């Protein structure tokens, strides 16, 4: 899980085919703001190289789904950390727990399910959780 402590943003503006183009990139670090700033500068230089070779590049870092799916970490305010668990504040102002050791399931059903359906679903999900826990601890 990637939830960095420090963030920095770097940008360049250059003329491409008579048009002014600004490229912005974030950098991150768990060490210091200076390291995050250097990382941002490296990323913006890499984007500039892509612009020079391909002629086009994404202008800004876009927000991605959780889990660092595209190599970009979660960009939220870190409220506290507890070993591998990190509490962040999202863009809505809600506190979120980011943890590698919990399985969450959100099941939306239009009708009110019967007791037997709820019971069977719970047993299946609990069994899967226990099974995954046993496999991952091996």
Tab-separated table of C-alpha atoms in Angstrom:
chain	number	residue	atom	x	y	z
A	1	UNK	CA	0.000	0.000	0.000
A	2	UNK	CA	1.309	3.418	-0.872
A	3	UNK	CA	0.220	6.395	1.244
A	4	UNK	CA	3.139	8.851	1.266
A	5	UNK	CA	3.705	11.348	4.061
A	6	UNK	CA	5.068	14.178	1.888
A	7	UNK	CA	3.856	15.595	-1.426
A	8	UNK	CA	5.166	18.198	-3.850
A	9	UNK	CA	4.086	19.461	-7.268
A	10	UNK	CA	6.357	20.549	-10.089
A	11	UNK	CA	5.486	22.087	-13.444
A	12	UNK	CA	7.075	23.260	-16.645
A	13	UNK	CA	5.726	25.472	-19.373
A	14	UNK	CA	7.102	25.261	-22.873
A	15	UNK	CA	6.204	26.217	-26.405
A	16	UNK	CA	5.123	23.312	-28.622
A	17	UNK	CA	4.194	24.039	-32.232
A	18	UNK	CA	3.404	27.657	-31.374
A	19	UNK	CA	1.221	26.710	-28.379
A	20	UNK	CA	2.082	27.165	-24.723
A	21	UNK	CA	1.890	23.833	-22.896
A	22	UNK	CA	2.071	23.403	-19.113
A	23	UNK	CA	2.818	19.983	-17.641
A	24	UNK	CA	2.292	19.324	-13.920
A	25	UNK	CA	3.336	16.270	-11.936
A	26	UNK	CA	3.221	15.295	-8.283
A	27	UNK	CA	6.126	13.758	-6.421
A	28	UNK	CA	5.956	11.915	-3.122
A	29	UNK	CA	8.158	10.638	-0.332
A	30	UNK	CA	8.046	9.153	3.144
A	31	UNK	CA	11.409	10.780	3.955
A	32	UNK	CA	11.081	14.548	3.400
A	33	UNK	CA	9.448	17.364	1.447
A	34	UNK	CA	12.761	17.934	-0.353
A	35	UNK	CA	12.771	14.323	-1.590
A	36	UNK	CA	9.139	14.679	-2.713
A	37	UNK	CA	10.091	17.869	-4.581
A	38	UNK	CA	12.974	16.095	-6.359
A	39	UNK	CA	10.665	13.239	-7.297
A	40	UNK	CA	8.127	15.703	-8.745
A	41	UNK	CA	10.882	17.369	-10.806
A	42	UNK	CA	12.020	13.968	-12.134
A	43	UNK	CA	8.476	13.036	-13.099
A	44	UNK	CA	7.874	16.337	-14.902
A	45	UNK	CA	11.181	15.889	-16.814
A	46	UNK	CA	10.078	12.382	-17.843
A	47	UNK	CA	6.752	13.790	-19.055
A	48	UNK	CA	8.610	16.496	-20.998
A	49	UNK	CA	10.714	13.818	-22.712
A	50	UNK	CA	7.512	11.975	-23.694
A	51	UNK	CA	6.084	15.215	-25.055
A	52	UNK	CA	9.239	15.781	-27.125
A	53	UNK	CA	9.263	12.223	-28.523
A	54	UNK	CA	5.525	11.527	-28.959
A	55	UNK	CA	4.282	15.069	-29.490
A	56	UNK	CA	1.615	14.749	-26.806
A	57	UNK	CA	1.397	13.861	-23.129
A	58	UNK	CA	-1.169	14.039	-20.348
A	59	UNK	CA	-0.868	17.579	-18.929
A	60	UNK	CA	-1.664	16.761	-15.278
A	61	UNK	CA	-1.672	13.744	-12.994
A	62	UNK	CA	-5.203	12.429	-12.914
A	63	UNK	CA	-6.675	10.940	-9.794
A	64	UNK	CA	-6.742	7.142	-9.895
A	65	UNK	CA	-8.556	4.455	-7.986
A	66	UNK	CA	-7.207	3.255	-4.686
A	67	UNK	CA	-4.333	0.770	-4.489
A	68	UNK	CA	-1.859	2.644	-6.663
A	69	UNK	CA	-3.304	0.997	-9.757
A	70	UNK	CA	-1.298	3.155	-12.183
A	71	UNK	CA	1.752	3.611	-10.005
A	72	UNK	CA	0.284	6.716	-8.404
A	73	UNK	CA	-0.232	6.511	-4.661
A	74	UNK	CA	-3.249	7.660	-2.698
A	75	UNK	CA	-3.122	11.470	-2.538
A	76	UNK	CA	-4.928	12.188	0.706
A	77	UNK	CA	-4.039	13.915	3.941
A	78	UNK	CA	-2.486	11.440	6.383
A	79	UNK	CA	-4.175	11.784	9.777
A	80	UNK	CA	-2.369	8.988	11.600
A	81	UNK	CA	-0.467	5.764	11.058
A	82	UNK	CA	-0.552	2.553	13.076
A	83	UNK	CA	1.974	0.035	11.718
A	84	UNK	CA	0.680	-0.843	8.190
A	85	UNK	CA	-2.629	0.942	8.774
A	86	UNK	CA	-3.041	4.556	7.670
A	87	UNK	CA	-5.961	6.848	8.426
A	88	UNK	CA	-6.453	9.478	5.697
A	89	UNK	CA	-8.963	12.243	5.026
A	90	UNK	CA	-10.499	11.980	1.551
A	91	UNK	CA	-11.712	14.795	-0.706
A	92	UNK	CA	-15.163	14.619	0.938
A	93	UNK	CA	-13.636	15.192	4.384
A	94	UNK	CA	-14.324	11.630	5.543
A	95	UNK	CA	-11.777	9.618	7.481
A	96	UNK	CA	-10.704	6.458	5.639
A	97	UNK	CA	-8.763	3.478	6.914
A	98	UNK	CA	-6.207	2.135	4.442
A	99	UNK	CA	-5.098	-1.306	5.497
A	100	UNK	CA	-3.732	-4.359	3.711
A	101	UNK	CA	-5.281	-6.858	6.151
A	102	UNK	CA	-9.043	-6.348	5.872
A	103	UNK	CA	-11.540	-7.676	3.379
A	104	UNK	CA	-14.487	-5.337	2.709
A	105	UNK	CA	-17.561	-6.376	0.802
A	106	UNK	CA	-20.316	-4.023	-0.365
A	107	UNK	CA	-23.323	-5.842	-1.755
A	108	UNK	CA	-26.246	-3.824	-3.091
A	109	UNK	CA	-29.550	-5.653	-3.516
A	110	UNK	CA	-32.825	-4.104	-4.692
A	111	UNK	CA	-35.099	-6.464	-2.730
A	112	UNK	CA	-34.945	-7.253	0.940
A	113	UNK	CA	-33.242	-10.652	1.061
A	114	UNK	CA	-34.537	-13.522	3.147
A	115	UNK	CA	-32.871	-14.637	6.372
A	116	UNK	CA	-31.554	-17.788	4.698
A	117	UNK	CA	-29.971	-15.757	1.886
A	118	UNK	CA	-28.299	-13.450	4.432
A	119	UNK	CA	-27.086	-16.400	6.471
A	120	UNK	CA	-25.687	-18.309	3.483
A	121	UNK	CA	-23.999	-15.151	2.099
A	122	UNK	CA	-22.402	-14.452	5.477
A	123	UNK	CA	-21.132	-18.016	5.803
A	124	UNK	CA	-19.670	-17.939	2.280
A	125	UNK	CA	-17.958	-14.564	2.781
A	126	UNK	CA	-16.646	-15.576	6.211
A	127	UNK	CA	-15.329	-18.864	4.806
A	128	UNK	CA	-13.585	-17.067	1.941
A	129	UNK	CA	-12.036	-14.587	4.380
A	130	UNK	CA	-10.726	-17.367	6.620
A	131	UNK	CA	-9.426	-19.301	3.592
A	132	UNK	CA	-7.616	-16.244	2.202
A	133	UNK	CA	-6.197	-15.494	5.662
A	134	UNK	CA	-4.830	-19.042	5.989
A	135	UNK	CA	-3.298	-18.981	2.511
A	136	UNK	CA	-1.675	-15.548	2.958
A	137	UNK	CA	-0.150	-16.451	6.337
A	138	UNK	CA	1.449	-19.642	4.928
